[in-house]
């Protein structure tokens, strides 16, 4: 398991190495065409050092890569670009966001699909402002009102990925405990569940509930997120959240295990229609 930036550097390096080979160039030839020393190309390809977006663009030009989607995805791995052109909007919050969270937002902004298991709270992309504030306050106990305001603003701004064209496709399996845990008080929870019902009806959102009656299931080990990218399955990544950091899994075996786990959860959870009924019932009783 690696922290996000290290995973992304290695992914970017592997992609650039494959593109160089496809172009029929040695690392020395690529360096000469880029006006660099060969060691710089080697460091980039092995992921041992960071790389500026301008350097990625230069290498893609050297390798004759014209595919705009591929260029965009490789640029996001270098730390730039997002799906709707709002380049790095989260950098305005650099003082309050840890690097791993900024990295998560960057991936989220570029992904075409997101699959997530949530066992404790409503997914951030579907939270109301009141609910988001209650969750954030609990997770950052003692934070100033100014910092709390900024963190909530970020969480709400992230939701734009569901409204862009094309929107992020979100599939979520929620443990029933997510619906039953009263966050922020009855009023806040009632409005949040009503918002969840509205979200479940969106074409880009698929929600399923794992009921208590299902007993133990493969998701009891904890929540996770799988980001997938259009036409580039080798850029997919699993994110595991911890109290002070996030860990990223990119190995094929790890990805396969989590994709299989999510598929298993989807099979055993209630159907989207039955899940909607359960959510609506919980909202009425909140």
XYZ file of N, CA and C in Angstrom, residues 15-156:
426
model
N 3.302 4.616 -17.573
C 2.615 4.998 -18.802
C 3.568 5.687 -19.772
N 4.385 6.591 -19.267
C 5.323 7.305 -20.133
C 6.376 6.371 -20.713
N 6.814 5.401 -19.914
C 7.781 4.427 -20.430
C 7.174 3.607 -21.566
N 5.905 3.191 -21.395
C 5.232 2.420 -22.441
C 5.060 3.253 -23.716
N 4.748 4.518 -23.554
C 4.594 5.395 -24.715
C 5.924 5.624 -25.423
N 7.002 5.741 -24.639
C 8.331 5.902 -25.251
C 8.696 4.660 -26.058
N 8.429 3.493 -25.483
C 8.725 2.252 -26.203
C 7.897 2.143 -27.479
N 6.622 2.553 -27.392
C 5.760 2.510 -28.578
C 6.265 3.452 -29.664
N 6.900 4.539 -29.222
C 7.455 5.493 -30.184
C 8.792 5.029 -30.746
N 9.316 3.903 -30.225
C 10.577 3.359 -30.716
C 11.793 4.147 -30.292
N 11.718 4.762 -29.117
C 12.819 5.588 -28.635
C 13.464 4.972 -27.403
N 14.758 5.130 -27.290
C 15.441 4.783 -26.046
C 15.291 5.961 -25.086
N 15.607 5.729 -23.823
C 15.505 6.829 -22.864
C 16.488 7.940 -23.223
N 17.647 7.570 -23.751
C 18.629 8.570 -24.160
C 18.134 9.410 -25.316
N 17.514 8.760 -26.294
C 16.978 9.491 -27.444
C 15.845 10.429 -27.020
N 14.992 9.931 -26.114
C 13.892 10.766 -25.627
C 14.436 11.991 -24.897
N 15.445 11.767 -24.082
C 16.043 12.876 -23.337
C 16.645 13.905 -24.288
N 17.323 13.424 -25.309
C 17.953 14.350 -26.257
C 16.894 15.192 -26.974
N 15.796 14.557 -27.394
C 14.731 15.287 -28.080
C 14.038 16.299 -27.170
N 14.011 15.979 -25.868
C 13.387 16.887 -24.903
C 14.364 17.943 -24.406
N 15.660 17.767 -24.721
C 16.671 18.703 -24.252
C 17.066 18.482 -22.810
N 16.972 17.219 -22.355
C 17.279 16.873 -20.972
C 18.463 15.925 -20.907
N 18.873 15.664 -19.655
C 19.835 14.591 -19.398
C 19.050 13.284 -19.291
N 19.657 12.177 -19.702
C 18.976 10.882 -19.672
C 18.466 10.522 -18.276
N 19.195 10.935 -17.235
C 18.793 10.579 -15.875
C 17.424 11.151 -15.514
N 17.055 12.271 -16.111
C 15.752 12.865 -15.809
C 14.631 11.982 -16.325
N 14.789 11.463 -17.523
C 13.789 10.547 -18.077
C 13.692 9.295 -17.211
N 14.834 8.783 -16.775
C 14.843 7.577 -15.943
C 14.139 7.816 -14.613
N 14.391 8.959 -13.993
C 13.750 9.273 -12.701
C 12.236 9.389 -12.856
N 11.807 10.003 -13.954
C 10.377 10.144 -14.199
C 9.733 8.778 -14.404
N 10.380 7.925 -15.189
C 9.789 6.627 -15.513
C 9.765 5.682 -14.327
N 10.684 5.816 -13.408
C 10.689 4.946 -12.232
C 9.872 5.537 -11.089
N 9.384 6.753 -11.249
C 8.564 7.376 -10.218
C 9.350 7.815 -9.003
N 10.663 7.959 -9.144
C 11.484 8.339 -7.995
C 11.497 9.842 -7.753
N 10.970 10.602 -8.702
C 10.901 12.051 -8.501
C 9.620 12.571 -9.130
N 9.164 13.702 -8.640
C 7.977 14.314 -9.198
C 8.261 14.857 -10.586
N 7.195 15.185 -11.301
C 7.356 15.705 -12.656
C 6.359 16.837 -12.859
N 6.820 17.909 -13.489
C 5.958 19.053 -13.738
C 5.038 18.766 -14.925
N 3.827 19.310 -14.896
C 2.914 19.120 -16.025
C 3.536 19.532 -17.362
N 4.335 20.609 -17.348
C 4.967 21.058 -18.598
C 5.907 19.990 -19.143
N 6.596 19.254 -18.243
C 7.498 18.191 -18.688
C 6.713 17.037 -19.285
N 5.539 16.729 -18.699
C 4.707 15.666 -19.250
C 4.226 16.044 -20.646
N 3.794 17.271 -20.798
C 3.343 17.721 -22.120
C 4.465 17.608 -23.152
N 5.681 17.982 -22.747
C 6.816 17.912 -23.672
C 7.082 16.472 -24.083
N 7.076 15.541 -23.114
C 7.315 14.139 -23.440
C 6.210 13.581 -24.341
N 4.975 13.958 -24.077
C 3.873 13.483 -24.919
C 4.019 14.009 -26.344
N 4.506 15.237 -26.483
C 4.770 15.769 -27.816
C 5.904 14.997 -28.487
N 6.961 14.715 -27.728
C 8.094 13.964 -28.267
C 7.653 12.579 -28.734
N 6.724 11.966 -27.975
C 6.266 10.615 -28.306
C 5.121 10.612 -29.314
N 4.707 11.798 -29.748
C 3.653 11.884 -30.763
C 2.291 11.488 -30.262
N 2.008 11.713 -28.974
C 0.716 11.344 -28.396
C -0.272 12.485 -28.615
N -1.304 12.225 -29.431
C -2.283 13.265 -29.747
C -3.639 13.019 -29.082
N -3.877 11.803 -28.586
C -5.162 11.461 -27.974
C -5.451 12.407 -26.807
N -6.471 13.279 -26.913
C -6.721 14.267 -25.853
C -7.088 13.646 -24.516
N -7.829 12.524 -24.539
C -8.206 11.883 -23.280
C -6.987 11.322 -22.564
N -6.104 10.673 -23.327
C -4.905 10.114 -22.725
C -4.023 11.224 -22.181
N -3.868 12.291 -22.936
C -3.059 13.413 -22.464
C -3.640 13.992 -21.176
N -4.959 14.136 -21.131
C -5.600 14.711 -19.955
C -5.400 13.824 -18.725
N -5.545 12.514 -18.916
C -5.403 11.601 -17.784
C -3.971 11.574 -17.263
N -3.011 11.614 -18.165
C -1.623 11.617 -17.722
C -1.267 12.939 -17.043
N -1.871 14.007 -17.494
C -1.629 15.292 -16.851
C -2.208 15.336 -15.442
N -3.363 14.679 -15.232
C -3.911 14.681 -13.880
C -3.029 13.859 -12.946
N -2.365 12.841 -13.482
C -1.433 12.072 -12.656
C -0.227 12.922 -12.264
N 0.067 13.918 -13.087
C 1.190 14.798 -12.750
C 0.748 15.939 -11.845
N -0.580 16.035 -11.646
C -1.072 17.029 -10.703
C -1.747 18.225 -11.319
N -2.343 18.053 -12.483
C -3.046 19.179 -13.085
C -4.265 18.678 -13.833
N -5.164 19.599 -14.098
C -6.341 19.298 -14.906
C -7.468 18.674 -14.105
N -8.712 18.841 -14.574
C -9.855 18.169 -14.001
C -10.953 18.107 -15.044
N -12.009 17.395 -14.742
C -12.991 17.009 -15.742
C -13.722 18.191 -16.366
N -13.963 19.258 -15.615
C -14.762 20.349 -16.154
C -13.971 21.635 -16.338
N -12.661 21.527 -16.331
C -11.836 22.685 -16.619
C -11.558 23.602 -15.447
N -12.065 23.269 -14.277
C -11.808 24.124 -13.102
C -10.487 23.680 -12.485
N -9.401 24.031 -13.091
C -8.091 23.529 -12.708
C -7.772 23.794 -11.236
N -7.666 22.705 -10.502
C -7.172 22.772 -9.124
C -7.926 23.766 -8.253
N -9.235 23.783 -8.336
C -10.002 24.712 -7.500
C -9.707 24.494 -6.018
N -9.359 23.247 -5.655
C -9.129 22.928 -4.245
C -7.831 23.530 -3.708
N -6.986 24.036 -4.582
C -5.743 24.642 -4.104
C -5.998 25.913 -3.292
N -7.178 26.490 -3.473
C -7.523 27.657 -2.669
C -7.658 27.285 -1.193
N -7.795 25.976 -0.930
C -7.955 25.487 0.438
C -6.705 24.739 0.910
N -5.583 24.997 0.257
C -4.348 24.271 0.571
C -4.003 24.326 2.062
N -4.308 25.438 2.701
C -3.940 25.583 4.104
C -4.724 24.703 5.051
N -5.898 24.194 4.609
C -6.715 23.374 5.510
C -6.843 21.927 5.045
N -6.412 21.617 3.815
C -6.547 20.258 3.295
C -5.209 19.532 3.314
N -5.144 18.344 3.914
C -3.904 17.565 3.858
C -3.644 17.092 2.432
N -2.392 16.811 2.089
C -2.060 16.403 0.716
C -2.847 15.201 0.222
N -3.088 14.209 1.108
C -3.814 13.026 0.652
C -5.247 13.353 0.267
N -5.863 14.320 0.944
C -7.223 14.717 0.594
C -7.231 15.452 -0.735
N -6.238 16.323 -0.954
C -6.145 17.018 -2.241
C -5.953 16.011 -3.369
N -5.170 14.985 -3.106
C -4.935 13.957 -4.106
C -6.231 13.200 -4.405
N -7.002 12.907 -3.369
C -8.281 12.220 -3.530
C -9.221 13.057 -4.402
N -9.304 14.356 -4.129
C -10.183 15.229 -4.896
C -9.747 15.290 -6.358
N -8.447 15.315 -6.578
C -7.927 15.344 -7.942
C -8.346 14.098 -8.714
N -8.215 12.934 -8.077
C -8.637 11.693 -8.723
C -10.143 11.702 -8.977
N -10.894 12.151 -7.987
C -12.353 12.195 -8.098
C -12.786 13.091 -9.251
N -12.068 14.191 -9.452
C -12.428 15.139 -10.499
C -12.182 14.583 -11.893
N -11.303 13.571 -12.010
C -10.958 13.015 -13.313
C -11.610 11.672 -13.587
N -12.068 10.986 -12.562
C -12.623 9.642 -12.740
C -13.919 9.689 -13.536
N -14.181 8.608 -14.262
C -15.456 8.492 -14.977
C -16.481 7.757 -14.132
N -16.013 6.829 -13.280
C -16.920 6.117 -12.382
C -16.294 5.999 -11.000
N -17.165 5.931 -10.002
C -16.736 5.777 -8.614
C -17.646 4.737 -7.974
N -17.028 3.685 -7.436
C -17.769 2.676 -6.690
C -17.325 2.754 -5.238
N -18.283 2.791 -4.332
C -17.910 2.966 -2.934
C -18.788 2.142 -2.007
N -18.167 1.626 -0.977
C -18.880 1.004 0.136
C -18.789 1.966 1.305
N -19.925 2.329 1.888
C -19.956 3.193 3.056
C -20.616 2.444 4.210
N -19.945 2.417 5.332
C -20.457 1.663 6.480
C -20.871 2.538 7.651
N -20.546 3.840 7.602
C -20.837 4.691 8.756
C -21.586 5.973 8.410
N -21.253 6.620 7.287
C -21.883 7.900 6.962
C -22.315 7.940 5.497
N -23.187 8.892 5.180
C -23.609 9.133 3.804
C -22.388 9.529 2.970
N -22.261 9.033 1.739
C -21.132 9.451 0.892
C -21.057 10.975 0.776
N -19.834 11.500 0.787
C -19.638 12.941 0.757
C -20.301 13.618 -0.432
N -20.359 12.944 -1.582
C -20.942 13.539 -2.773
C -22.454 13.703 -2.670
N -23.062 13.094 -1.648
C -24.519 13.131 -1.511
C -24.972 13.796 -0.215
N -24.062 14.418 0.500
C -24.403 15.015 1.788
C -25.036 16.396 1.639
N -25.978 16.699 2.528
C -26.523 18.055 2.613
C -25.525 18.918 3.374
N -25.621 20.243 3.242
C -24.702 21.107 3.999
C -24.760 20.875 5.505
N -25.960 20.684 6.050
C -26.096 20.478 7.499
C -25.437 19.177 7.938
N -25.695 18.132 7.177
C -25.124 16.824 7.503
C -23.606 16.875 7.365
N -23.129 17.497 6.284
C -21.689 17.611 6.056
C -21.016 18.334 7.212
N -21.661 19.366 7.715
C -21.079 20.121 8.826
C -21.026 19.276 10.096
N -22.092 18.522 10.357
C -22.124 17.686 11.553
C -21.048 16.606 11.495
N -20.888 15.969 10.346
C -19.876 14.926 10.175
C -18.473 15.520 10.290
N -18.259 16.647 9.626
C -16.941 17.275 9.642
C -16.565 17.744 11.040
N -17.529 18.295 11.753
C -17.266 18.760 13.117
C -16.873 17.596 14.018
N -17.537 16.451 13.842
C -17.217 15.281 14.659
C -15.835 14.733 14.320
N -15.449 14.809 13.024
C -14.161 14.258 12.585
C -12.997 15.189 12.878
N -13.300 16.476 13.114
C -12.230 17.454 13.372
C -12.531 18.191 14.665
N -12.772 17.431 15.707
C -13.149 18.020 16.995
C -12.131 19.077 17.427
N -12.631 20.222 17.809
C -11.757 21.301 18.250
C -11.337 22.248 17.148
N -11.752 21.974 15.888
C -11.388 22.853 14.778
C -12.097 24.193 14.916
N -11.440 25.246 14.452
C -12.044 26.571 14.490
C -13.233 26.631 13.543
N -14.122 27.590 13.761
C -15.272 27.756 12.880
C -14.825 28.068 11.455
N -13.748 28.824 11.319
C -13.236 29.181 9.990
C -12.765 27.934 9.237
N -12.029 27.074 9.922
C -11.552 25.842 9.275
C -12.724 24.919 8.962
N -13.670 24.844 9.879
C -14.840 24.003 9.659
C -15.626 24.482 8.447
N -15.801 25.790 8.339
C -16.496 26.358 7.183
C -15.797 25.962 5.883
N -14.463 26.065 5.870
C -13.699 25.756 4.662
C -13.832 24.288 4.282
N -13.760 23.397 5.264
C -13.865 21.966 4.988
C -15.242 21.600 4.446
N -16.269 22.227 4.977
C -17.620 21.971 4.474
C -17.763 22.516 3.054
N -17.199 23.681 2.792
C -17.233 24.249 1.446
C -16.591 23.300 0.438
N -15.475 22.713 0.817
C -14.782 21.779 -0.065
C -15.661 20.569 -0.341
N -16.265 20.024 0.709
C -17.104 18.835 0.529
C -18.267 19.121 -0.418
N -18.874 20.282 -0.286
C -19.990 20.626 -1.152
C -19.523 20.923 -2.576
